[in-house]
Amino acid sequence: MRETENTALAWTTALALALVPVAFVFGALGEMAEQVHPEAVAVLKVFWLASWAATPPLALVGWLLRRRPALASAGRWTGWIAVAPVPVTILLACQL
């Protein structure tokens, strides 16, 4: 079970970090819909900022915390939370 968790987290982290540039472009293009959907673009801006400013450092911290047995659980949670803003940004931008 432990090895499966590590493999899943490694793949999702790698995928999220690979999609950060895509989320950056999609979020930047979402600005064009601000006149039509101001509330949706406000939410998109928050996730857009988190996708390129918070995802890489949180992913790094998540992997560093997992090396210490006392902080392994916090490292797993940080790693999974770091992945969330990227697909949310892409999905929100596609819906505009």
Short mmCIF file of N, CA and C in Angstrom, two decimals:
data_model
loop_
_atom_site.label_atom_id
_atom_site.label_comp_id
_atom_site.label_asym_id
_atom_site.label_seq_id
_atom_site.Cartn_x
_atom_site.Cartn_y
_atom_site.Cartn_z
N MET A 1 0.83 -1.20 0.00
CA MET A 1 0.00 0.00 0.00
C MET A 1 0.87 1.25 0.00
N ARG A 2 1.92 1.24 0.76
CA ARG A 2 2.79 2.42 0.87
C ARG A 2 3.44 2.76 -0.47
N GLU A 3 3.92 1.74 -1.17
CA GLU A 3 4.55 1.97 -2.46
C GLU A 3 3.55 2.50 -3.49
N THR A 4 2.31 2.05 -3.42
CA THR A 4 1.27 2.52 -4.32
C THR A 4 0.98 4.00 -4.08
N GLU A 5 0.94 4.40 -2.81
CA GLU A 5 0.72 5.82 -2.49
C GLU A 5 1.86 6.67 -3.03
N ASN A 6 3.09 6.22 -2.87
CA ASN A 6 4.23 6.98 -3.37
C ASN A 6 4.19 7.10 -4.89
N THR A 7 3.84 6.02 -5.57
CA THR A 7 3.78 6.06 -7.03
C THR A 7 2.67 6.99 -7.51
N ALA A 8 1.51 6.90 -6.88
CA ALA A 8 0.40 7.77 -7.28
C ALA A 8 0.73 9.23 -7.05
N LEU A 9 1.32 9.53 -5.90
CA LEU A 9 1.68 10.92 -5.61
C LEU A 9 2.78 11.42 -6.55
N ALA A 10 3.71 10.55 -6.89
CA ALA A 10 4.77 10.95 -7.81
C ALA A 10 4.21 11.28 -9.19
N TRP A 11 3.30 10.45 -9.69
CA TRP A 11 2.71 10.70 -11.00
C TRP A 11 1.84 11.95 -11.00
N THR A 12 1.03 12.13 -9.97
CA THR A 12 0.17 13.32 -9.95
C THR A 12 0.98 14.59 -9.79
N THR A 13 2.05 14.53 -9.00
CA THR A 13 2.91 15.71 -8.84
C THR A 13 3.60 16.05 -10.16
N ALA A 14 4.12 15.04 -10.83
CA ALA A 14 4.79 15.28 -12.11
C ALA A 14 3.82 15.83 -13.15
N LEU A 15 2.61 15.28 -13.19
CA LEU A 15 1.61 15.77 -14.12
C LEU A 15 1.20 17.20 -13.81
N ALA A 16 1.01 17.50 -12.54
CA ALA A 16 0.62 18.86 -12.15
C ALA A 16 1.72 19.86 -12.50
N LEU A 17 2.97 19.51 -12.22
CA LEU A 17 4.06 20.43 -12.54
C LEU A 17 4.23 20.58 -14.05
N ALA A 18 3.94 19.55 -14.81
CA ALA A 18 4.01 19.65 -16.27
C ALA A 18 2.89 20.52 -16.82
N LEU A 19 1.76 20.55 -16.13
CA LEU A 19 0.61 21.34 -16.60
C LEU A 19 0.59 22.78 -16.06
N VAL A 20 1.54 23.15 -15.23
CA VAL A 20 1.58 24.53 -14.72
C VAL A 20 1.65 25.55 -15.86
N PRO A 21 2.50 25.37 -16.89
CA PRO A 21 2.51 26.34 -17.99
C PRO A 21 1.16 26.42 -18.73
N VAL A 22 0.49 25.28 -18.87
CA VAL A 22 -0.82 25.27 -19.53
C VAL A 22 -1.82 26.06 -18.70
N ALA A 23 -1.80 25.82 -17.40
CA ALA A 23 -2.71 26.56 -16.51
C ALA A 23 -2.40 28.05 -16.52
N PHE A 24 -1.13 28.39 -16.63
CA PHE A 24 -0.74 29.81 -16.68
C PHE A 24 -1.33 30.48 -17.92
N VAL A 25 -1.22 29.84 -19.06
CA VAL A 25 -1.75 30.41 -20.31
C VAL A 25 -3.27 30.46 -20.28
N PHE A 26 -3.90 29.37 -19.85
CA PHE A 26 -5.36 29.35 -19.81
C PHE A 26 -5.90 30.41 -18.85
N GLY A 27 -5.26 30.55 -17.70
CA GLY A 27 -5.70 31.55 -16.73
C GLY A 27 -5.52 32.96 -17.27
N ALA A 28 -4.43 33.19 -17.98
CA ALA A 28 -4.20 34.50 -18.56
C ALA A 28 -5.22 34.80 -19.64
N LEU A 29 -5.60 33.81 -20.41
CA LEU A 29 -6.61 34.01 -21.45
C LEU A 29 -8.01 34.18 -20.86
N GLY A 30 -8.22 33.70 -19.65
CA GLY A 30 -9.50 33.85 -18.99
C GLY A 30 -9.87 35.29 -18.70
N GLU A 31 -8.89 36.16 -18.69
CA GLU A 31 -9.14 37.59 -18.46
C GLU A 31 -10.07 38.19 -19.51
N MET A 32 -10.08 37.60 -20.69
CA MET A 32 -10.91 38.14 -21.76
C MET A 32 -12.40 38.00 -21.47
N ALA A 33 -12.76 37.10 -20.57
CA ALA A 33 -14.17 36.87 -20.25
C ALA A 33 -14.63 37.68 -19.03
N GLU A 34 -13.81 38.61 -18.56
CA GLU A 34 -14.15 39.35 -17.34
C GLU A 34 -15.39 40.21 -17.50
N GLN A 35 -15.63 40.75 -18.65
CA GLN A 35 -16.81 41.57 -18.88
C GLN A 35 -18.09 40.75 -18.79
N VAL A 36 -18.03 39.51 -19.26
CA VAL A 36 -19.21 38.67 -19.33
C VAL A 36 -19.45 37.89 -18.04
N HIS A 37 -18.39 37.35 -17.46
CA HIS A 37 -18.49 36.51 -16.26
C HIS A 37 -17.55 37.01 -15.17
N PRO A 38 -17.84 38.13 -14.52
CA PRO A 38 -16.88 38.69 -13.56
C PRO A 38 -16.66 37.81 -12.33
N GLU A 39 -17.71 37.12 -11.85
CA GLU A 39 -17.55 36.29 -10.66
C GLU A 39 -16.69 35.06 -10.98
N ALA A 40 -16.93 34.46 -12.12
CA ALA A 40 -16.16 33.28 -12.50
C ALA A 40 -14.70 33.63 -12.73
N VAL A 41 -14.45 34.79 -13.30
CA VAL A 41 -13.07 35.21 -13.54
C VAL A 41 -12.38 35.54 -12.22
N ALA A 42 -13.11 36.04 -11.24
CA ALA A 42 -12.52 36.31 -9.92
C ALA A 42 -12.04 35.01 -9.27
N VAL A 43 -12.84 33.97 -9.37
CA VAL A 43 -12.43 32.65 -8.84
C VAL A 43 -11.27 32.10 -9.65
N LEU A 44 -11.34 32.27 -10.96
CA LEU A 44 -10.27 31.80 -11.83
C LEU A 44 -8.95 32.47 -11.48
N LYS A 45 -8.97 33.76 -11.17
CA LYS A 45 -7.74 34.48 -10.82
C LYS A 45 -7.08 33.91 -9.57
N VAL A 46 -7.89 33.52 -8.59
CA VAL A 46 -7.34 32.95 -7.36
C VAL A 46 -6.64 31.63 -7.66
N PHE A 47 -7.30 30.76 -8.41
CA PHE A 47 -6.68 29.47 -8.73
C PHE A 47 -5.53 29.64 -9.71
N TRP A 48 -5.61 30.63 -10.59
CA TRP A 48 -4.52 30.89 -11.53
C TRP A 48 -3.27 31.30 -10.79
N LEU A 49 -3.42 32.20 -9.83
CA LEU A 49 -2.27 32.63 -9.03
C LEU A 49 -1.71 31.46 -8.22
N ALA A 50 -2.58 30.66 -7.64
CA ALA A 50 -2.13 29.51 -6.85
C ALA A 50 -1.46 28.45 -7.73
N SER A 51 -1.90 28.33 -8.98
CA SER A 51 -1.34 27.28 -9.84
C SER A 51 0.12 27.51 -10.17
N TRP A 52 0.54 28.74 -10.36
CA TRP A 52 1.94 28.96 -10.71
C TRP A 52 2.77 29.49 -9.56
N ALA A 53 2.13 30.04 -8.52
CA ALA A 53 2.89 30.57 -7.40
C ALA A 53 2.97 29.60 -6.22
N ALA A 54 1.97 28.76 -6.03
CA ALA A 54 1.95 27.89 -4.86
C ALA A 54 2.22 26.42 -5.18
N THR A 55 1.87 25.97 -6.37
CA THR A 55 2.01 24.54 -6.67
C THR A 55 3.45 24.05 -6.62
N PRO A 56 4.40 24.69 -7.30
CA PRO A 56 5.78 24.16 -7.23
C PRO A 56 6.38 24.17 -5.82
N PRO A 57 6.26 25.27 -5.04
CA PRO A 57 6.82 25.20 -3.68
C PRO A 57 6.11 24.19 -2.78
N LEU A 58 4.78 24.10 -2.89
CA LEU A 58 4.07 23.13 -2.07
C LEU A 58 4.44 21.69 -2.44
N ALA A 59 4.63 21.42 -3.71
CA ALA A 59 5.04 20.08 -4.12
C ALA A 59 6.42 19.75 -3.56
N LEU A 60 7.32 20.70 -3.61
CA LEU A 60 8.67 20.49 -3.07
C LEU A 60 8.62 20.26 -1.57
N VAL A 61 7.87 21.08 -0.85
CA VAL A 61 7.74 20.92 0.60
C VAL A 61 7.09 19.59 0.93
N GLY A 62 6.10 19.20 0.15
CA GLY A 62 5.44 17.92 0.38
C GLY A 62 6.40 16.75 0.27
N TRP A 63 7.28 16.78 -0.73
CA TRP A 63 8.24 15.69 -0.87
C TRP A 63 9.32 15.75 0.19
N LEU A 64 9.72 16.95 0.60
CA LEU A 64 10.74 17.05 1.66
C LEU A 64 10.20 16.61 3.02
N LEU A 65 8.93 16.91 3.31
CA LEU A 65 8.35 16.50 4.58
C LEU A 65 8.16 14.99 4.66
N ARG A 66 8.00 14.34 3.54
CA ARG A 66 7.77 12.90 3.56
C ARG A 66 9.00 12.13 3.95
N ARG A 67 10.16 12.75 3.94
CA ARG A 67 11.39 12.06 4.33
C ARG A 67 11.49 11.87 5.84
N ARG A 68 10.79 12.69 6.60
CA ARG A 68 10.81 12.57 8.06
C ARG A 68 9.57 11.78 8.50
N PRO A 69 9.77 10.72 9.23
CA PRO A 69 8.62 9.88 9.63
C PRO A 69 7.55 10.64 10.42
N ALA A 70 7.94 11.58 11.26
CA ALA A 70 6.97 12.32 12.07
C ALA A 70 6.12 13.26 11.21
N LEU A 71 6.64 13.69 10.08
CA LEU A 71 5.94 14.65 9.23
C LEU A 71 5.44 14.03 7.92
N ALA A 72 5.49 12.72 7.81
CA ALA A 72 5.10 12.05 6.56
C ALA A 72 3.64 12.31 6.21
N SER A 73 2.77 12.29 7.21
CA SER A 73 1.35 12.53 6.94
C SER A 73 1.13 13.95 6.43
N ALA A 74 1.78 14.92 7.05
CA ALA A 74 1.67 16.31 6.59
C ALA A 74 2.24 16.46 5.19
N GLY A 75 3.29 15.72 4.88
CA GLY A 75 3.88 15.76 3.54
C GLY A 75 2.93 15.21 2.49
N ARG A 76 2.21 14.12 2.83
CA ARG A 76 1.24 13.58 1.88
C ARG A 76 0.11 14.57 1.62
N TRP A 77 -0.40 15.18 2.69
CA TRP A 77 -1.48 16.16 2.52
C TRP A 77 -1.01 17.37 1.72
N THR A 78 0.17 17.84 2.01
CA THR A 78 0.71 18.99 1.26
C THR A 78 0.90 18.64 -0.21
N GLY A 79 1.37 17.44 -0.47
CA GLY A 79 1.55 17.01 -1.85
C GLY A 79 0.25 16.93 -2.62
N TRP A 80 -0.80 16.42 -1.98
CA TRP A 80 -2.09 16.33 -2.66
C TRP A 80 -2.74 17.70 -2.83
N ILE A 81 -2.58 18.58 -1.85
CA ILE A 81 -3.16 19.93 -1.95
C ILE A 81 -2.44 20.73 -3.04
N ALA A 82 -1.15 20.50 -3.21
CA ALA A 82 -0.38 21.24 -4.21
C ALA A 82 -0.88 20.97 -5.62
N VAL A 83 -1.44 19.80 -5.83
CA VAL A 83 -1.88 19.40 -7.17
C VAL A 83 -3.20 20.06 -7.57
N ALA A 84 -4.03 20.42 -6.62
CA ALA A 84 -5.40 20.88 -6.90
C ALA A 84 -5.54 22.14 -7.77
N PRO A 85 -4.78 23.21 -7.57
CA PRO A 85 -5.05 24.43 -8.34
C PRO A 85 -4.86 24.31 -9.85
N VAL A 86 -3.98 23.44 -10.28
CA VAL A 86 -3.69 23.35 -11.72
C VAL A 86 -4.89 22.83 -12.53
N PRO A 87 -5.45 21.67 -12.20
CA PRO A 87 -6.60 21.23 -13.01
C PRO A 87 -7.84 22.11 -12.83
N VAL A 88 -8.00 22.70 -11.64
CA VAL A 88 -9.14 23.59 -11.42
C VAL A 88 -9.02 24.82 -12.32
N THR A 89 -7.82 25.37 -12.44
CA THR A 89 -7.61 26.52 -13.32
C THR A 89 -7.92 26.17 -14.77
N ILE A 90 -7.44 25.03 -15.23
CA ILE A 90 -7.67 24.63 -16.61
C ILE A 90 -9.16 24.39 -16.87
N LEU A 91 -9.82 23.71 -15.94
CA LEU A 91 -11.25 23.44 -16.12
C LEU A 91 -12.08 24.71 -16.07
N LEU A 92 -11.77 25.61 -15.15
CA LEU A 92 -12.52 26.89 -15.08
C LEU A 92 -12.34 27.71 -16.35
N ALA A 93 -11.09 27.76 -16.86
CA ALA A 93 -10.84 28.54 -18.06
C ALA A 93 -11.53 27.92 -19.27
N CYS A 94 -11.63 26.61 -19.31
CA CYS A 94 -12.32 25.97 -20.43
C CYS A 94 -13.82 26.22 -20.40
N GLN A 95 -14.37 26.46 -19.22
CA GLN A 95 -15.82 26.68 -19.10
C GLN A 95 -16.23 28.12 -19.44
N LEU A 96 -15.26 29.02 -19.54
CA LEU A 96 -15.61 30.41 -19.85
C LEU A 96 -15.83 30.57 -21.29
#
